[in-house]
CSV table of C-alpha atoms in Angstrom, one decimal:
chain,number,residue,atom,x,y,z
A,1,LEU,CA,0.0,0.0,0.0
A,2,GLY,CA,3.1,2.3,0.8
A,3,PRO,CA,3.0,5.5,2.8
A,4,THR,CA,-0.4,7.1,3.4
A,5,ARG,CA,-1.2,10.0,1.0
A,6,PHE,CA,-4.7,11.5,1.5
A,7,PRO,CA,-5.2,14.8,-0.7
A,8,VAL,CA,-7.9,17.0,0.8
A,9,ALA,CA,-10.6,18.0,-1.8
A,10,ASP,CA,-12.5,20.1,0.6
A,11,VAL,CA,-12.9,21.1,4.3
A,12,ILE,CA,-16.3,20.2,5.9
A,13,PRO,CA,-17.7,23.2,7.8
A,14,ASP,CA,-18.2,22.2,11.5
A,15,GLY,CA,-17.8,18.5,10.8
A,16,GLY,CA,-20.7,18.6,8.2
A,17,GLY,CA,-23.2,19.3,11.1
A,18,GLY,CA,-24.7,22.0,8.8
A,19,GLY,CA,-26.5,19.5,7.0
A,20,GLY,CA,-24.8,19.2,3.5
A,21,ARG,CA,-23.4,15.6,4.3
A,22,GLY,CA,-26.2,14.5,6.7
A,23,ALA,CA,-26.5,14.4,10.4
A,24,ARG,CA,-24.2,11.4,10.7
A,25,ALA,CA,-21.1,13.7,9.8
A,26,THR,CA,-21.5,15.6,13.3
A,27,SER,CA,-19.5,12.8,14.7
A,28,LEU,CA,-16.4,13.7,12.6
A,29,GLY,CA,-15.8,16.7,14.9
A,30,PRO,CA,-14.8,20.3,14.2
A,31,ALA,CA,-12.0,19.5,11.9
A,32,ALA,CA,-13.2,17.3,9.0
A,33,VAL,CA,-11.8,17.0,5.4
A,34,GLY,CA,-13.2,15.1,2.4
A,35,GLY,CA,-11.1,13.5,-0.4
A,36,LYS,CA,-10.0,10.2,-1.8
A,37,LEU,CA,-7.4,8.2,-0.4
A,38,GLU,CA,-4.6,7.7,-2.9
A,39,ARG,CA,-1.9,5.4,-1.2
A,40,GLY,CA,-1.6,3.7,2.1
A,41,SER,CA,-4.5,3.2,4.5
A,42,LEU,CA,-6.6,5.3,7.0
A,43,ARG,CA,-7.8,3.9,10.3
A,44,VAL,CA,-9.3,5.6,13.5
A,45,GLY,CA,-6.3,6.5,15.9
A,46,GLN,CA,-3.7,6.7,13.2
A,47,ARG,CA,-1.3,9.7,13.5
A,48,LEU,CA,-0.9,11.8,10.5
A,49,LEU,CA,1.0,15.0,9.3
A,50,ALA,CA,-0.8,17.6,7.3
A,51,GLN,CA,1.1,19.4,4.8
A,52,PRO,CA,2.1,22.0,3.8
A,53,SER,CA,1.3,23.3,7.4
A,54,GLY,CA,3.5,20.6,9.0
A,55,VAL,CA,0.8,20.0,11.8
A,56,ALA,CA,0.5,16.6,13.2
A,57,CYS,CA,-3.0,15.3,14.0
A,58,VAL,CA,-4.9,12.0,14.7
A,59,VAL,CA,-7.8,10.4,12.9
A,60,ARG,CA,-10.8,10.9,15.0
A,61,ALA,CA,-13.5,9.1,12.8
A,62,ILE,CA,-14.0,8.1,9.3
A,63,ASP,CA,-17.0,8.2,7.3
A,64,LEU,CA,-17.2,5.6,4.5
A,65,GLY,CA,-20.0,7.1,2.6
A,66,ASP,CA,-22.4,4.2,3.7
A,67,GLY,CA,-24.5,5.8,6.5
A,68,ALA,CA,-22.1,5.0,9.4
A,69,VAL,CA,-19.4,7.0,10.9
A,70,ARG,CA,-16.6,5.0,12.6
A,71,SER,CA,-14.9,6.3,15.5
A,72,GLY,CA,-12.7,5.3,18.5
A,73,SER,CA,-15.9,4.5,20.4
A,74,GLY,CA,-16.2,1.3,18.3
A,75,SER,CA,-19.7,2.3,17.1
A,76,GLY,CA,-21.0,4.4,14.3
A,77,SER,CA,-23.9,6.7,13.8
A,78,GLY,CA,-26.5,5.8,11.4
A,79,GLY,CA,-26.8,2.2,12.8
A,80,GLY,CA,-23.9,0.9,10.9
A,81,GLY,CA,-21.7,0.1,13.7
A,82,ASP,CA,-17.8,-0.4,13.5
A,83,VAL,CA,-18.2,-2.4,10.3
A,84,ARG,CA,-14.8,-1.4,8.8
A,85,ALA,CA,-12.8,1.5,10.6
A,86,VAL,CA,-10.2,1.7,7.8
A,87,ALA,CA,-10.0,3.1,4.4
A,88,TYR,CA,-8.0,1.8,1.5
A,89,PRO,CA,-6.6,3.4,-2.0
A,90,GLY,CA,-9.6,4.4,-4.2
A,91,ASP,CA,-11.9,5.0,-1.1
A,92,ALA,CA,-13.6,8.3,-1.1
A,93,VAL,CA,-14.1,9.3,2.5
A,94,ASP,CA,-14.8,11.9,4.8
A,95,VAL,CA,-12.2,12.0,8.0
A,96,GLY,CA,-12.6,13.8,11.3
A,97,LEU,CA,-9.3,14.9,12.8
A,98,ASP,CA,-7.9,15.7,16.4
A,99,GLY,CA,-5.2,17.8,17.4
A,100,ILE,CA,-5.5,20.4,14.5
A,101,ASP,CA,-7.1,23.7,13.6
A,102,PRO,CA,-9.2,23.6,10.4
A,103,ALA,CA,-7.5,26.8,9.2
A,104,CYS,CA,-4.5,24.4,8.7
A,105,LEU,CA,-6.2,22.6,6.1
A,106,GLY,CA,-7.5,23.2,2.6
A,107,PRO,CA,-7.8,22.1,-0.9
A,108,GLY,CA,-4.2,21.0,-1.9
A,109,SER,CA,-3.3,19.9,1.7
A,110,VAL,CA,-2.3,16.3,1.9
A,111,LEU,CA,-2.5,14.1,5.1
A,112,CYS,CA,0.5,11.7,5.0
A,113,ASP,CA,2.5,9.4,7.0
A,114,PRO,CA,4.8,11.2,9.6
A,115,ALA,CA,7.5,8.6,9.3
A,116,PHE,CA,7.3,9.1,5.3
A,117,PRO,CA,6.2,12.6,4.8
A,118,LEU,CA,5.4,14.2,1.7
A,119,THR,CA,7.9,17.2,1.3
A,120,PRO,CA,6.1,20.3,-0.2
A,121,ALA,CA,7.9,21.2,-3.4
A,122,ALA,CA,9.8,24.5,-3.7
A,123,LYS,CA,11.0,23.7,-7.2
A,124,ILE,CA,9.2,21.4,-9.7
A,125,ARG,CA,10.5,19.6,-12.8
A,126,ALA,CA,7.8,18.5,-15.1
A,127,GLU,CA,7.3,17.2,-18.6
A,128,ILE,CA,4.5,19.1,-20.4
A,129,PHE,CA,2.6,19.3,-23.6
A,130,VAL,CA,1.8,22.9,-24.7
A,131,LEU,CA,-1.9,23.0,-26.0
A,132,ALA,CA,-2.7,23.7,-29.8
A,133,ASP,CA,-4.6,26.9,-29.2
A,134,VAL,CA,-1.8,28.8,-27.5
A,135,ARG,CA,-0.7,31.7,-29.4
A,136,VAL,CA,1.9,33.3,-27.0
A,137,PRO,CA,5.0,31.1,-26.6
A,138,ILE,CA,6.2,29.9,-23.1
A,139,LEU,CA,9.5,31.7,-22.2
A,140,ALA,CA,11.8,31.3,-19.0
A,141,GLY,CA,10.6,33.6,-16.7
A,142,THR,CA,6.9,33.4,-17.6
A,143,THR,CA,4.3,33.4,-14.9
A,144,VAL,CA,1.6,30.9,-15.0
A,145,GLY,CA,-0.9,29.7,-12.7
A,146,LEU,CA,-0.1,26.2,-11.4
A,147,HIS,CA,-3.0,24.0,-10.8
A,148,PHE,CA,-2.7,20.7,-8.9
A,149,ASN,CA,-4.9,18.6,-6.7
A,150,GLY,CA,-7.7,20.8,-6.4
A,151,ALA,CA,-5.4,23.9,-5.7
A,152,ARG,CA,-3.7,26.9,-7.4
A,153,CYS,CA,-0.8,29.1,-7.0
A,154,GLU,CA,1.4,31.4,-9.1
A,155,ALA,CA,4.5,29.9,-10.3
A,156,SER,CA,7.7,31.1,-12.3
A,157,VAL,CA,8.9,29.1,-15.3
A,158,SER,CA,12.5,29.0,-14.1
A,159,SER,CA,13.9,27.1,-16.7
A,160,LEU,CA,13.2,25.5,-20.1
A,161,VAL,CA,15.2,22.3,-19.9
A,162,SER,CA,14.6,20.6,-23.1
A,163,SER,CA,12.1,20.0,-25.8
A,164,LEU,CA,11.1,16.3,-26.7
A,165,ASP,CA,10.0,14.4,-29.7
A,166,ALA,CA,6.3,14.4,-29.3
A,167,THR,CA,6.2,10.7,-30.3
A,168,THR,CA,9.2,9.2,-28.7
A,169,GLY,CA,10.0,11.5,-25.9
A,170,GLU,CA,13.5,11.8,-26.9
A,171,THR,CA,15.5,15.1,-26.4
A,172,VAL,CA,15.4,17.1,-29.4
A,173,LYS,CA,17.0,20.2,-28.1
A,174,THR,CA,18.5,21.3,-24.7
A,175,ARG,CA,17.6,24.7,-23.3
A,176,PRO,CA,15.2,26.1,-26.3
A,177,ARG,CA,14.5,29.5,-26.3
A,178,CYS,CA,10.6,29.1,-26.2
A,179,LEU,CA,8.1,26.7,-26.3
A,180,THR,CA,5.3,27.1,-29.0
A,181,ARG,CA,2.0,25.2,-29.5
A,182,GLU,CA,1.8,21.4,-29.6
A,183,THR,CA,5.3,21.1,-28.0
A,184,ARG,CA,6.4,18.5,-25.7
A,185,ALA,CA,9.1,19.5,-23.3
A,186,VAL,CA,10.6,19.4,-19.7
A,187,ILE,CA,10.6,22.7,-17.8
A,188,GLU,CA,11.3,23.7,-14.2
A,189,LEU,CA,8.9,25.8,-12.1
A,190,VAL,CA,9.2,27.7,-8.7
A,191,PRO,CA,5.9,28.1,-7.1
A,192,GLU,CA,5.0,31.1,-4.8
A,193,ARG,CA,4.7,29.0,-2.1
A,194,PRO,CA,5.7,25.2,-1.5
A,195,ALA,CA,3.2,23.0,-3.4
A,196,CYS,CA,1.9,19.5,-2.2
A,197,VAL,CA,2.9,17.5,-5.3
A,198,GLU,CA,5.0,14.4,-5.8
A,199,ARG,CA,6.4,12.4,-8.8
A,200,GLU,CA,3.7,11.1,-10.9
A,201,ALA,CA,5.6,7.9,-11.1
A,202,ASP,CA,5.1,7.6,-7.4
A,203,VAL,CA,1.6,8.9,-6.6
A,204,PRO,CA,-0.2,9.6,-10.0
A,205,ALA,CA,-2.8,12.0,-8.5
A,206,LEU,CA,-0.3,14.0,-6.7
A,207,GLY,CA,1.7,14.3,-10.0
A,208,ARG,CA,-0.5,16.0,-12.4
A,209,ILE,CA,-0.6,19.7,-13.1
A,210,ALA,CA,-2.0,22.2,-15.4
A,211,LEU,CA,-0.7,25.5,-16.4
A,212,ARG,CA,-3.0,28.3,-16.9
A,213,ARG,CA,-2.5,32.1,-18.3
A,214,ASN,CA,-4.9,34.7,-18.7
A,215,GLY,CA,-7.8,32.5,-17.8
A,216,ALA,CA,-7.0,29.5,-20.2
A,217,THR,CA,-5.0,26.3,-19.9
A,218,VAL,CA,-1.7,26.8,-21.9
A,219,ALA,CA,-0.3,23.2,-20.9
A,220,ILE,CA,-0.9,20.1,-19.0
A,221,GLY,CA,1.9,17.7,-17.6
A,222,ILE,CA,3.5,15.5,-15.1
A,223,VAL,CA,5.7,16.2,-12.4
A,224,THR,CA,9.0,14.3,-12.7
A,225,GLU,CA,11.0,15.5,-10.0
A,226,THR,CA,10.7,18.0,-6.9
A,227,TRP,CA,13.0,19.6,-4.5
A,228,GLY,CA,12.0,20.8,-1.0
A,229,GLU,CA,13.2,24.3,0.5
A,230,ASP,CA,16.1,22.3,2.6
A,231,GLU,CA,17.3,20.6,-0.7
A,232,LEU,CA,17.4,23.9,-2.5
A,233,ARG,CA,19.3,25.5,0.2
A,234,ALA,CA,21.8,22.7,0.4
A,235,LEU,CA,22.3,22.9,-3.4
A,236,GLU,CA,22.9,26.6,-3.1
A,237,LYS,CA,25.6,26.1,-0.5
A,238,GLU,CA,27.2,23.3,-2.7
A,239,LYS,CA,27.2,25.7,-5.7
A,240,GLU,CA,28.9,28.4,-3.4
A,241,LYS,CA,31.5,26.0,-2.2
A,242,GLU,CA,32.4,25.1,-5.8
A,243,ALA,CA,32.5,28.6,-6.8
A,244,ALA,CA,34.9,29.6,-3.9
A,245,THR,CA,37.3,26.9,-4.9
A,246,ASN,CA,37.6,27.6,-8.7
């Protein structure tokens, strides 16, 4: 199953007590989120880490969408009882959490295994395809809207790494000057704030992105590599050492 990865699709106001998800959701408590489990498992009492806030929390209850909320008491509301107080990949569930303020959660957040946490990406390498109706080429330094996992933030295209053959994926040119329509390429992005994405090869749902500009999607792609803030700082120090010795 691998380390737990639960991308948050939405935060449930007041644990769902307002009625949108039914009266059974009141058992989820004040900090509750909905989404689909992509990796690992979720069970009542499990310790998790919410990223990018970095706040630890504990699963209080799980609503598997069948009319019963499983909680630590061993019984469920709605008469379902504690039939299966665990969720598996592919399950769309609502999860109640203890030990965390709802303000630390939102679309684009990810609940993960604290022993194998997701590292929010301060820099992203992605393989993209520029769409056919794009008229203005993408240049290094271009600002785009980065869309991922139900969230959005501004990002700068820091580097055009290479253009690729549309069929084979082989490198056609390194450091192209610009990317025009119907171009397949590898680029690097620096989001305005660390983004909860991972390599598409590891967690497909967390590795799919879209780039938008002026209200229109200009490219779609997959994440092939990420660097956290600590990794970037370490790389910068290494470059400074190399420069000092030359």
